[in-house]
Every structure is written in C-alpha cells, then in structure tokens.
mmCIF file of C-alpha atoms and ligand atoms in Angstrom:
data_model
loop_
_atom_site.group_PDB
_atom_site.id
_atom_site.type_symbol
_atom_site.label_atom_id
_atom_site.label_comp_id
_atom_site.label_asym_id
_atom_site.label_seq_id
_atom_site.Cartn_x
_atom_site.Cartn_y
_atom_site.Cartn_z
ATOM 1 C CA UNK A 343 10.485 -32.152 -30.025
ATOM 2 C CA UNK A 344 11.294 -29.477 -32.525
ATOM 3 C CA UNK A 345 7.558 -29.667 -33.049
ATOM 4 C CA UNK A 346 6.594 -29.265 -29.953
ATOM 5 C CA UNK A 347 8.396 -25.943 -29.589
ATOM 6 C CA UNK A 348 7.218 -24.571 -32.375
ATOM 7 C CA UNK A 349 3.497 -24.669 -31.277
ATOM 8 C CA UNK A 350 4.601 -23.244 -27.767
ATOM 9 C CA UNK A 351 6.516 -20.581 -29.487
ATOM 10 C CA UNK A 352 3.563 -20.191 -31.791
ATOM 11 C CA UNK A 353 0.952 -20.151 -28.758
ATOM 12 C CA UNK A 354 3.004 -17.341 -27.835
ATOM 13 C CA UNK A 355 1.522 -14.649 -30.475
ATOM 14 C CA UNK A 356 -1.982 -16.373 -29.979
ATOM 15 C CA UNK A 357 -5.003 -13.749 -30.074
ATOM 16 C CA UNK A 358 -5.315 -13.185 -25.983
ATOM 17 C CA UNK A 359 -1.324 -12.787 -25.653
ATOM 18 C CA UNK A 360 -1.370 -10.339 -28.489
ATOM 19 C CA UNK A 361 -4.322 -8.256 -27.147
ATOM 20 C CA UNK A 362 -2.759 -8.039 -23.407
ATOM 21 C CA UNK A 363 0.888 -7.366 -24.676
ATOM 22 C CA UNK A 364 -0.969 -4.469 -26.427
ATOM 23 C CA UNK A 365 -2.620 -3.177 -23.872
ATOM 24 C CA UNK A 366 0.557 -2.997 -21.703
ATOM 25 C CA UNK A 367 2.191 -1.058 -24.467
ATOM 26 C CA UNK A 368 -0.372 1.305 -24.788
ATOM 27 C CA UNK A 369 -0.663 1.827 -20.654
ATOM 28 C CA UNK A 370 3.371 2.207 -20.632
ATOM 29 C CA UNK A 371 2.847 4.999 -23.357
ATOM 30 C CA UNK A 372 -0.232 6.878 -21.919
ATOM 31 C CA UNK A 373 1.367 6.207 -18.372
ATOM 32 C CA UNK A 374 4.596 9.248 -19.195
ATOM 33 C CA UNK A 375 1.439 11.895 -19.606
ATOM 34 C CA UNK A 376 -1.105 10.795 -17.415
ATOM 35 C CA UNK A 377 0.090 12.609 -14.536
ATOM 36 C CA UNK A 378 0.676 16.234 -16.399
ATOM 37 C CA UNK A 379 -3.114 15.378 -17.778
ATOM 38 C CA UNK A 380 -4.618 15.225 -13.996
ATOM 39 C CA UNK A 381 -5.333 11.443 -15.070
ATOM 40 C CA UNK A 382 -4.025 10.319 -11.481
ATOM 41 C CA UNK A 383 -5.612 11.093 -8.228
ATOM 42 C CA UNK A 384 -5.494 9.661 -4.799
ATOM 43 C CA UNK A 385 -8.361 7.740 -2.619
ATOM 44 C CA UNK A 386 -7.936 7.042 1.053
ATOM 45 C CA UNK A 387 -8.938 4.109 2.744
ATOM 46 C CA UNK A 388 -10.007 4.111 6.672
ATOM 47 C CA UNK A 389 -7.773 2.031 8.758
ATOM 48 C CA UNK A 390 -10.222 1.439 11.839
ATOM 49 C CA UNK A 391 -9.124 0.837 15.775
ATOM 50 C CA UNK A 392 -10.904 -1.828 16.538
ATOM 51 C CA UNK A 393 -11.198 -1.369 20.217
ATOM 52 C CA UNK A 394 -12.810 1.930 20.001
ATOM 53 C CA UNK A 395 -14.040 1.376 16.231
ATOM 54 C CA UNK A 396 -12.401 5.151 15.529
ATOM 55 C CA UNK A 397 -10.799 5.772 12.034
ATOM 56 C CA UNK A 398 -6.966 6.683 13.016
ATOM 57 C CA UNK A 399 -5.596 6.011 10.179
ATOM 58 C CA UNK A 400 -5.588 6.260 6.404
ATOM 59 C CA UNK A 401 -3.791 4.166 3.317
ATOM 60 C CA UNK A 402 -3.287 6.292 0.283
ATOM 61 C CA UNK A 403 -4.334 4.361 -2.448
ATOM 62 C CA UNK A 404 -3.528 5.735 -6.363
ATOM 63 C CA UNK A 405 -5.848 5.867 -8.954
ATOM 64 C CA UNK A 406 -6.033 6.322 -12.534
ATOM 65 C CA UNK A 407 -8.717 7.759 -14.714
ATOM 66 C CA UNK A 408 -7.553 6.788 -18.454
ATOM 67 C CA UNK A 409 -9.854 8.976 -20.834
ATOM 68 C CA UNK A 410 -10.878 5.723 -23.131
ATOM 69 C CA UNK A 411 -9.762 3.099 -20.947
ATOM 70 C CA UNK A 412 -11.734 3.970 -18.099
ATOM 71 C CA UNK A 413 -10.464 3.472 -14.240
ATOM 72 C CA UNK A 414 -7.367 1.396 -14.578
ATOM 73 C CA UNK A 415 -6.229 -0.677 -11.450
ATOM 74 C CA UNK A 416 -3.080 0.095 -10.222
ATOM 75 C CA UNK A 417 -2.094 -3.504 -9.945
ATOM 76 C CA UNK A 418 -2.571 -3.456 -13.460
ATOM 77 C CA UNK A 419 -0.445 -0.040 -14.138
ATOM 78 C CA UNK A 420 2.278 -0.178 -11.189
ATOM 79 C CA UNK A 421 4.055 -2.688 -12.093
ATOM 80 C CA UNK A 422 4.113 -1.289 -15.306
ATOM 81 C CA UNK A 423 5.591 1.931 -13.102
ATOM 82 C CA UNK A 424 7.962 -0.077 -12.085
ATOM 83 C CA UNK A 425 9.653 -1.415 -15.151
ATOM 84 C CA UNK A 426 9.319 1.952 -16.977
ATOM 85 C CA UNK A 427 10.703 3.686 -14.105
ATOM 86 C CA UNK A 428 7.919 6.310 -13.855
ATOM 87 C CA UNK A 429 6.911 4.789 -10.362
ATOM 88 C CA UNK A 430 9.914 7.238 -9.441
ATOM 89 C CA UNK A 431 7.856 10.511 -10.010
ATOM 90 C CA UNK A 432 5.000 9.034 -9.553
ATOM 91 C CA UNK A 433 5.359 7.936 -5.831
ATOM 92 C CA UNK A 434 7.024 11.520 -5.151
ATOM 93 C CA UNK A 435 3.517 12.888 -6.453
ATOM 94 C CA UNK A 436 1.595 10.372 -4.243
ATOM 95 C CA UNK A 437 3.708 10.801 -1.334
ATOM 96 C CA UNK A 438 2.807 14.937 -1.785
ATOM 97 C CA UNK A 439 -0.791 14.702 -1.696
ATOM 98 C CA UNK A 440 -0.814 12.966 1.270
ATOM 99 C CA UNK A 441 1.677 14.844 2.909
ATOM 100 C CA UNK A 442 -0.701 17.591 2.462
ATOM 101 C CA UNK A 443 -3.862 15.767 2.686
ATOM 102 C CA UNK A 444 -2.413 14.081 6.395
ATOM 103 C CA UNK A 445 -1.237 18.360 7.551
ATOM 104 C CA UNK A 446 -4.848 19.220 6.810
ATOM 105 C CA UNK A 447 -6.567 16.206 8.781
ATOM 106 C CA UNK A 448 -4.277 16.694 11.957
ATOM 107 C CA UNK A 449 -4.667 20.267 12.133
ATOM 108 C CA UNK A 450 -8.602 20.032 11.408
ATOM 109 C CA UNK A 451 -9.929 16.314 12.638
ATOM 110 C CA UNK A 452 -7.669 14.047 14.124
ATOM 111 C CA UNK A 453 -4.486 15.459 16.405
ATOM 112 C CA UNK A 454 -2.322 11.999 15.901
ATOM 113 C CA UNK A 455 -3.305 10.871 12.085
ATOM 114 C CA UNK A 456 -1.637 8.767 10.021
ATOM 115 C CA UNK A 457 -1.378 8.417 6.223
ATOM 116 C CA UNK A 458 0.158 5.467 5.547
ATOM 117 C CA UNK A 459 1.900 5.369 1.752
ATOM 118 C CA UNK A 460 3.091 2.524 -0.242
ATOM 119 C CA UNK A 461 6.951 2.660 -1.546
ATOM 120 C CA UNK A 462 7.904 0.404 -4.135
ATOM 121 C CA UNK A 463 11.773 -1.077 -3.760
ATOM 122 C CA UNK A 464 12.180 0.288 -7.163
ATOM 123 C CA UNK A 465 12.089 3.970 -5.180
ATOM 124 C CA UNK A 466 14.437 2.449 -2.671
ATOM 125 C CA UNK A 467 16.813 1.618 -5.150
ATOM 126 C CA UNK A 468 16.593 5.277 -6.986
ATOM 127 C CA UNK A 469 20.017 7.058 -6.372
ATOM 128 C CA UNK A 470 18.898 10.094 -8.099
ATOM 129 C CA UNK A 471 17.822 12.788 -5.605
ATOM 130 C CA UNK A 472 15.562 15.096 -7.987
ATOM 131 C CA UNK A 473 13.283 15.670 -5.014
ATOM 132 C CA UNK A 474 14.133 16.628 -1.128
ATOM 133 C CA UNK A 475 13.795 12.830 0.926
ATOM 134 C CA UNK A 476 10.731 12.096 2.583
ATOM 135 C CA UNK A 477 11.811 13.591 5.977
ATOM 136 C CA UNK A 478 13.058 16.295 4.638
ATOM 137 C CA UNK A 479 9.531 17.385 3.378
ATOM 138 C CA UNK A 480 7.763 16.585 6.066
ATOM 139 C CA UNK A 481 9.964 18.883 8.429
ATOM 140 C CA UNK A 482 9.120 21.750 5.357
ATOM 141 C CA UNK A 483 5.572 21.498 5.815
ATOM 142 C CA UNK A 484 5.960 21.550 9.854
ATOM 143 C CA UNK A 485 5.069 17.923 10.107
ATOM 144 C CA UNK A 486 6.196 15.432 12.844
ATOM 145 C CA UNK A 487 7.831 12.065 10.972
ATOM 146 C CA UNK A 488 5.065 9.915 12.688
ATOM 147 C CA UNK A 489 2.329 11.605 10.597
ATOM 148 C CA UNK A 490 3.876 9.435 7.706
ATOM 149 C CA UNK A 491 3.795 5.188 7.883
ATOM 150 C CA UNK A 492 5.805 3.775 4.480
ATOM 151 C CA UNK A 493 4.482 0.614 3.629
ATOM 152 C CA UNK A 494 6.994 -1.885 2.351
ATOM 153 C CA UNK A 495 6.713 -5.261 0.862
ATOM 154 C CA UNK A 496 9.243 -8.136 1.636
ATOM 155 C CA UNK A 497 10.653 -7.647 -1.824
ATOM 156 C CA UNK A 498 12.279 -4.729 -0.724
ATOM 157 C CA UNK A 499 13.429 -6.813 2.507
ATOM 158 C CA UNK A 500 15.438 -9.358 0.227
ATOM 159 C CA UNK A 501 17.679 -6.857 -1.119
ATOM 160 C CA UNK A 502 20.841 -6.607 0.468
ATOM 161 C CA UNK A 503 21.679 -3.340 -0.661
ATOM 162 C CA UNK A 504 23.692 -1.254 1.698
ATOM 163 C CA UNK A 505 21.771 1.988 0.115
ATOM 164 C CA UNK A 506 18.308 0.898 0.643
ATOM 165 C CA UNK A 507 19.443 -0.135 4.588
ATOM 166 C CA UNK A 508 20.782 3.443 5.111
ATOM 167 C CA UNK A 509 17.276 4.925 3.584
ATOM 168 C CA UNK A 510 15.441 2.756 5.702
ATOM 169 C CA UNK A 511 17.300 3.568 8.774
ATOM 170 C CA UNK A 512 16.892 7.600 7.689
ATOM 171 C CA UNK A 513 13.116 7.158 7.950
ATOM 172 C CA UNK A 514 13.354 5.372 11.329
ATOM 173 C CA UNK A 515 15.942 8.350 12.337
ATOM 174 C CA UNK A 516 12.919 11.432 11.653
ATOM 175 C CA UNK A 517 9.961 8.828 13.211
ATOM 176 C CA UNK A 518 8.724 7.568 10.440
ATOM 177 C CA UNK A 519 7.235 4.636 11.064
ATOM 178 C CA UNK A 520 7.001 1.625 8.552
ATOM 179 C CA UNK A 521 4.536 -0.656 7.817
ATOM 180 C CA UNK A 522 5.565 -4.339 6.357
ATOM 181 C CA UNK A 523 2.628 -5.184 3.602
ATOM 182 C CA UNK A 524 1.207 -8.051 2.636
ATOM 183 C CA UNK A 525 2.189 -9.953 5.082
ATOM 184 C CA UNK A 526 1.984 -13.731 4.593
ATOM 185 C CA UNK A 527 2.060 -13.818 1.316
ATOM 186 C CA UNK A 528 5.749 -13.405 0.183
ATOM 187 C CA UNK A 529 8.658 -15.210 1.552
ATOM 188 C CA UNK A 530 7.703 -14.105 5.314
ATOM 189 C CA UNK A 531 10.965 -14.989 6.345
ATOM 190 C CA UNK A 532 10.766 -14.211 10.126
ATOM 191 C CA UNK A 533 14.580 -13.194 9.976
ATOM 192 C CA UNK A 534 13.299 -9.617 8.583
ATOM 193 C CA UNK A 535 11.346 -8.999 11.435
ATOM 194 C CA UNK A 536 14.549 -8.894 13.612
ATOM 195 C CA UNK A 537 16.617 -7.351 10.549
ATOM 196 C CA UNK A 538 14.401 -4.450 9.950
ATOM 197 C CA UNK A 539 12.457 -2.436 13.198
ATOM 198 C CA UNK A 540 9.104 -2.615 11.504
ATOM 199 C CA UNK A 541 6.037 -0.417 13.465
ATOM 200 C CA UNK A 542 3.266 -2.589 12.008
ATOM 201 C CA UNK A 543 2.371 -5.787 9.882
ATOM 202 C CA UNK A 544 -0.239 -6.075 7.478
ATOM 203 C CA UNK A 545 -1.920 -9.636 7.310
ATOM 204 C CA UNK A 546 -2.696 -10.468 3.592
ATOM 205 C CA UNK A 547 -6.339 -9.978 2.970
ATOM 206 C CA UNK A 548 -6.128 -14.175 1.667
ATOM 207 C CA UNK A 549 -6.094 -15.071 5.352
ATOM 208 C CA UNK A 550 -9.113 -12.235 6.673
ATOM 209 C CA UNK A 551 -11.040 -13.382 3.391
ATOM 210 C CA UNK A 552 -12.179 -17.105 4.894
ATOM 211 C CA UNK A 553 -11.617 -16.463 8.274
ATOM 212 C CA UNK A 554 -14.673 -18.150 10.003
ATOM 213 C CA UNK A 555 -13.964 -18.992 14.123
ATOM 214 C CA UNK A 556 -13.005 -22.875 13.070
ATOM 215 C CA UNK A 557 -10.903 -22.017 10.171
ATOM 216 C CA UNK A 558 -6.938 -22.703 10.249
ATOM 217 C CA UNK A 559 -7.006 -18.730 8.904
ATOM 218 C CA UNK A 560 -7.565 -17.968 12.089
ATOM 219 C CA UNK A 561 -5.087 -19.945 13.789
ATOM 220 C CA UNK A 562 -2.488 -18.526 11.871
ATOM 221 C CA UNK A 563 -3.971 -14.295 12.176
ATOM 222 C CA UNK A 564 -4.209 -15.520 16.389
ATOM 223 C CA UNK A 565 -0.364 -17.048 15.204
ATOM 224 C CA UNK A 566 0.891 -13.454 14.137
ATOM 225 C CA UNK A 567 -1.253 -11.442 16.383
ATOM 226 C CA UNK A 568 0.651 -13.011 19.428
ATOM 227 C CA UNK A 569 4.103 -13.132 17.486
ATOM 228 C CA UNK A 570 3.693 -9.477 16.331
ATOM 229 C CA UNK A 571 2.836 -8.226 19.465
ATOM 230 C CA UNK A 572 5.667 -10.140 21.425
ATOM 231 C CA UNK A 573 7.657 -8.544 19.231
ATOM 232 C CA UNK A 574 5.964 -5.022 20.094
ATOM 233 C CA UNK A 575 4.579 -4.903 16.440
ATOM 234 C CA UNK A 576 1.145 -3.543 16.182
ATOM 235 C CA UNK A 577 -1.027 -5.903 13.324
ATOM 236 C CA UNK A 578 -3.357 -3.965 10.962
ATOM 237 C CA UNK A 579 -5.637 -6.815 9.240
ATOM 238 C CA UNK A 580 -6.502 -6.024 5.422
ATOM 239 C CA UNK A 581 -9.781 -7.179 3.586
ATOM 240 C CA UNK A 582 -12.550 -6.774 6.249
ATOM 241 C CA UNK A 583 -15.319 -7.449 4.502
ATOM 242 C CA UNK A 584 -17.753 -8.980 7.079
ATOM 243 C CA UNK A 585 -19.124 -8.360 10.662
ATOM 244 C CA UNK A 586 -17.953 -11.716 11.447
ATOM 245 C CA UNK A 587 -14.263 -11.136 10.284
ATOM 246 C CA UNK A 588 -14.511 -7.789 12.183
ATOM 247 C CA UNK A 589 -15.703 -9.309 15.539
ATOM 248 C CA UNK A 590 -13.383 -12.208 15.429
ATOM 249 C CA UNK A 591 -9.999 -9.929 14.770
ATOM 250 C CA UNK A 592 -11.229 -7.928 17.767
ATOM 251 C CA UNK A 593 -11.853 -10.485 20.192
ATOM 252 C CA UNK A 594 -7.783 -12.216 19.073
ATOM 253 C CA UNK A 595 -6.718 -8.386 19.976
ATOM 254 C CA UNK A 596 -5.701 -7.099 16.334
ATOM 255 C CA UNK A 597 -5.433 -3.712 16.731
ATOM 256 C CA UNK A 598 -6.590 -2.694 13.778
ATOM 257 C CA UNK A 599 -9.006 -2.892 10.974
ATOM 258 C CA UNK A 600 -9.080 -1.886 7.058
ATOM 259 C CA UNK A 601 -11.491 -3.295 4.306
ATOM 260 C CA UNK A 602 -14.714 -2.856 2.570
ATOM 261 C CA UNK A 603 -16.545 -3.406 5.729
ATOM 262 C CA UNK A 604 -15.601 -0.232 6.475
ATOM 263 C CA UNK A 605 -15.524 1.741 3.998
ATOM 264 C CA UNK A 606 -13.594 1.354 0.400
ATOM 265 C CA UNK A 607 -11.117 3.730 -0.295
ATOM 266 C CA UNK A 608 -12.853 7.473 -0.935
ATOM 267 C CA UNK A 609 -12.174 10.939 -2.195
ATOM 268 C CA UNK A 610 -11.160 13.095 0.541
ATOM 269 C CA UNK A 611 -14.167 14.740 1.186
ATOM 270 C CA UNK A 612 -16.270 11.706 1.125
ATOM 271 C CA UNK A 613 -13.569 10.685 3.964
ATOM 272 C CA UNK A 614 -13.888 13.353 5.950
ATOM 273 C CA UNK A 615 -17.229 12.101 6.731
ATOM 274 C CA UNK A 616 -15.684 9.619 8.695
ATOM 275 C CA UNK A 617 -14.072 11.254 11.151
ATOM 276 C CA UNK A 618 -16.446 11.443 13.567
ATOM 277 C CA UNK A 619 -17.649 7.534 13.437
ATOM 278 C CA UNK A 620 -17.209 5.226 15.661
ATOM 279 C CA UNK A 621 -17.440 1.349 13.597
ATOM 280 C CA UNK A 622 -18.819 -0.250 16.314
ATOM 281 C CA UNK A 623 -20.191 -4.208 16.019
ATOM 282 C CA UNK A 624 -24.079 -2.657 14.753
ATOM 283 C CA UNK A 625 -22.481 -1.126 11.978
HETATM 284 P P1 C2E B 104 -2.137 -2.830 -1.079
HETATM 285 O O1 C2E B 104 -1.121 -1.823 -0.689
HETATM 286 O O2 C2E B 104 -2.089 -4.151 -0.400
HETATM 287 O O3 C2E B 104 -3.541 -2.096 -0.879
HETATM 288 C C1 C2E B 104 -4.731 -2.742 -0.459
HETATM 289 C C2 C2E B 104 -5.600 -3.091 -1.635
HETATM 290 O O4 C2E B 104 -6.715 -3.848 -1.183
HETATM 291 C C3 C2E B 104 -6.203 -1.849 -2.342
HETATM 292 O O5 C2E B 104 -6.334 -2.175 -3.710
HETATM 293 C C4 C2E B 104 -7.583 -1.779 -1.688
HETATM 294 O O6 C2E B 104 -8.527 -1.075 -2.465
HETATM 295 C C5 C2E B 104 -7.919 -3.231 -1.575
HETATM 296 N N1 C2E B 104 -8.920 -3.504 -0.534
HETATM 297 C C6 C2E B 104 -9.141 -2.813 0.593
HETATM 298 N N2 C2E B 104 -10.121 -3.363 1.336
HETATM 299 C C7 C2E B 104 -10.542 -4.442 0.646
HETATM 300 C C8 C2E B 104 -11.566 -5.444 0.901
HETATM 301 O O7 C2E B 104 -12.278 -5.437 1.916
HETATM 302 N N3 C2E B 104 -11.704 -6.421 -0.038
HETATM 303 C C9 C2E B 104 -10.930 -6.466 -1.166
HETATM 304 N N4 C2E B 104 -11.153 -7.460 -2.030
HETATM 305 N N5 C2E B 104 -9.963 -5.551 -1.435
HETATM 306 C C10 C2E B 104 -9.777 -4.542 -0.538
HETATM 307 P P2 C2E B 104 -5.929 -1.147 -4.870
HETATM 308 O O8 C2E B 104 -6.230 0.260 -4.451
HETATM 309 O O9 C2E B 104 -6.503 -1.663 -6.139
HETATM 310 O O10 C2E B 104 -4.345 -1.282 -4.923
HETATM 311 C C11 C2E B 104 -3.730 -2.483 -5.280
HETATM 312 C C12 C2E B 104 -2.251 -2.460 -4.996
HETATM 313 O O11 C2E B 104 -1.602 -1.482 -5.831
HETATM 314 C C13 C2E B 104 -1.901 -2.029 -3.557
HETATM 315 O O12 C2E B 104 -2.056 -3.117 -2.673
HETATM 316 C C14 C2E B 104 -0.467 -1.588 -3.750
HETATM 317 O O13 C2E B 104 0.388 -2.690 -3.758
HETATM 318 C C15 C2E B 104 -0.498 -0.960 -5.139
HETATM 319 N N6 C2E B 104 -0.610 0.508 -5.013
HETATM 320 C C16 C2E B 104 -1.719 1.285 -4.899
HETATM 321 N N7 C2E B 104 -1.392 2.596 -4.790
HETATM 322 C C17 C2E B 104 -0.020 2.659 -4.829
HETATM 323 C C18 C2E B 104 0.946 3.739 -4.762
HETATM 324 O O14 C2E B 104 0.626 4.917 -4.618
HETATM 325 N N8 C2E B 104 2.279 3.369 -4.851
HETATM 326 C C19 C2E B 104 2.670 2.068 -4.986
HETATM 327 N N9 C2E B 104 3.984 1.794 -5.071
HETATM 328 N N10 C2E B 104 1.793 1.045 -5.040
HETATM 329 C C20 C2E B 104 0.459 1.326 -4.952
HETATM 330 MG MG1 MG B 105 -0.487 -1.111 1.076
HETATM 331 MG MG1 MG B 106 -1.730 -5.059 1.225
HETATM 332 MG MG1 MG B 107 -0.689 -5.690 -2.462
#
C-alpha cells in the first residue's frame, strides 16, 4: 500500500505535470502585466436572429496576445484570473470596451444592440468597489441598461450569498438583462430558473454540436426551447457550425443563433461588416 502511494505521489512530478504546472506559473506571472502591455484585446462574436437572419447581438469575447507564447485561450488563462484574483480588473477592463464599443454600434448601426459580457462569480463575490457598478457606468456614458446582457454561469447560481442576490437584483433594477451560460452543462437545476429572473439561456454548444433531426440532442434543445419560452425566456443556441444545425434550431423556434457558422468572433471593424447581413439559409 505504502508502495502504491509512493508511485502516485511520484507520478505526480512526472515530466507532463511538471511542464503544465510551469506553464500556469508563468501565465499567473505574465497575467499582472499583460493588460498595462496592451497584451489583451476584445473580439466580438455575432449572435444572429434566426427568423430574420439579422446580427442583433454581440458576445464580447477576451483575448490574449502573449509576446512568446502566442494567442493564449482564455479558458486556459481565466481560470487562472480567477484564482489570482486579477479577473477583478480584468472584467472591469472588458466590461469598458464594450460599453464603448456597444455606444458606438447603437448610435451608428443598430438602434437596439446588445453586447452581451461574461461575469465570473468571482466578480460577484468582490466587495471592493474600486470602480463605479456596472449601471452606474452605463448611465455615465448615456446608455440605457438593456444595451448590456451579463452572462452568468450556474456556479454563480449555487451561491447563497445574500451580496451576490442584491448585485444581481441591482442589474435587473437599471434593465440589465442577464443571460444564464452554458446551459446544460452544469447542475441545471431548474429551481434557478424560478430563483433568479433570467432574460435568456444559452444551450451548451455539446447539444448544437450533434444535433442531426433524429438525434435525442434535439429532443432535449425542442425540451428547453418550449420550457424557456413558457417561462418567457428567450434561448440563444451556441456552436452553430452547420447549415443543418442552423435550419433545424429555426424551424423548433430558437430565437437565436451564435457559432462559427456565422461568423467566429472578430475585431471590431471586421464586425462592422456585418451589420448589414442578413444569414439567411443560402449562406
Ligand atoms: P463562453 O462564454 O461559453 O463563450 C463561447 C465560446 O465558444 C467562445 O470561446 C467562442 O469563441 C466559442 N465558439 C463560438 N462559436 C463556436 C463554434 O461554432 N464552435 C466552437 N467549437 N466554438 C465556438 P472562447 O472565446 O475561447 O472563450 C472560452 C470561454 O472563456 C468563454 O466561454 C467564457 O467562459 C470565457 N471567457 C471569454 N472571455 C471572457 C471574459 O471577458 N470574462 C470572463 N469571465 N470569461 C470569459
Ligand atoms: Mg459566454
Ligand atoms: Mg457558453
Ligand atoms: Mg463556457
């Protein structure tokens, strides 16, 4: 027995572990200066109506340009964010660009866009106000709160922190709306569809991936569509990658559409190519 935790504990420090446990401590250390080096930037995704095929919507998506590593993934350096904290400024930063980038669009392309951002619970849980909320910088900038959609994971939904209800019910107060991510994929406990007044659900891109008209995927996105809507949730499917996917989310009335069938997410002037598109079936 003794033995046999030895190796494990040896396995521990073998080659591969080493190498990806250094990796991670280099990203946490480059991560403090990346953003004062104009390493990070933000790339917008279309999110696509799918009864007109009009682009109404955008998810801001961060990126990060490490000068040797190359373009890290941010589901490689977010969580890393999140455990050294520095998803606090840096989700204030993200949330600014688009703030700015979604003033621009409304007053130049689209009247009613929408920027959707993601929020991690660990900037739900921050008590620390070093920066004006949310609302409060969207009413500086002459913005309604609807030009804003937080997207939040269930994580966040499991905490029963009295704080991070009285944020969420701030948004709600100036319009924001909220988006619940992911959705599928977590606990989906449907008790935090009733506990939380959620504007739209994101189905997990697992079930849009091999969703073929016999597949039991699609029983269960025609499953949430109707659920959702009953509930007077709109459904925004991720990971349309196919004509096929596309047609078949459209005819089960999802309202809307985001994935590489699309587009992938793009600098802001390569979106604003977009605008005037319509992403109709002969795409
Ligand atoms: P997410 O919020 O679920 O974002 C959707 C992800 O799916 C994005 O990955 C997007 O590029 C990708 N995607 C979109 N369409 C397709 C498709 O058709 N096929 C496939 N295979 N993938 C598609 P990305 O940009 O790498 O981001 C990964 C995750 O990192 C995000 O998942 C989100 O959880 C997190 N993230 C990204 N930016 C931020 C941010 O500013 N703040 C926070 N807290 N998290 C962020
Ligand atoms: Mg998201
Ligand atoms: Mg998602
Ligand atoms: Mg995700």
């Amino acid at each position: 027995y003794a033995k046999a935790q030895g190796r494990n504990r040896y396995s521990f420090f073998d080659p591969m572990m080493q190498a990806a446990a250094q990796r991670r401590q280099h990203l946490a250390n480059d991560l403090h200066s990346a953003l004062a080096e104009q390493q990070l930037r933000v790339v917008y995704q279309p999110i696509v109506q799918l009864a007109t095929g009009r682009v109404v919507k955008a998810e801001a998506l961060v990126r990060w340009q490490h000068p040797q590593l190359g373009l890290v993934s941010p589901s490689e350096f977010i969580p890393i964010a999140e455990e050294t904290g520095l998803i606090i400024t840096i989700g204030e930063w993200v949330f600014l660009q688009a703030v700015r980038q979604v003033k621009h669009w409304r007053e130049n392309y689209c009247r009613d866009f929408q920027i959707s951002v993601n929020k991690s619970p660990i900037q739900f849980q921050d008590k620390n106000l070093h920066y004006p909320a949310w609302p409060e910088q969207l009413k500086k900038l002459g913005l309604p709160g609807q030009s804003i959609v937080v997207e939040i994971t269930e994580g966040l939904l499991l905490e029963t922190d009295r704080f991070i209800d009285d944020k969420f019910m701030a948004f709600r107060d100036a319009g924001l709306q909220v988006a619940l991510d992911d959705f599928g994929t977590g606990y989906s406990s449907l008790a935090y569809l009733k506990k939380f007044d959620i504007d739209y659900l994101k189905i997990d891109q697992s079930f849009v991936r091999n969703l073929t008209a016999q597949s039991d995927d699609k029983v269960l996105c025609e499953a949430i569509i109707v659920m959702a809507h009953k509930l007077g949730i709109k459904v925004i499917a991720e990971g349309v990658e196919t004509e096929g996917q596309c047609g078949l989310l459209a005819a089960m009335g999802c309202d809307y559409g985001q994935g590489y069938w699309f587009s992938k997410p793009v600098a802001p002037e390569v979106f604003e190519g977009l605008f005037g598109r319509a992403f109709l079936g002969d795409r």
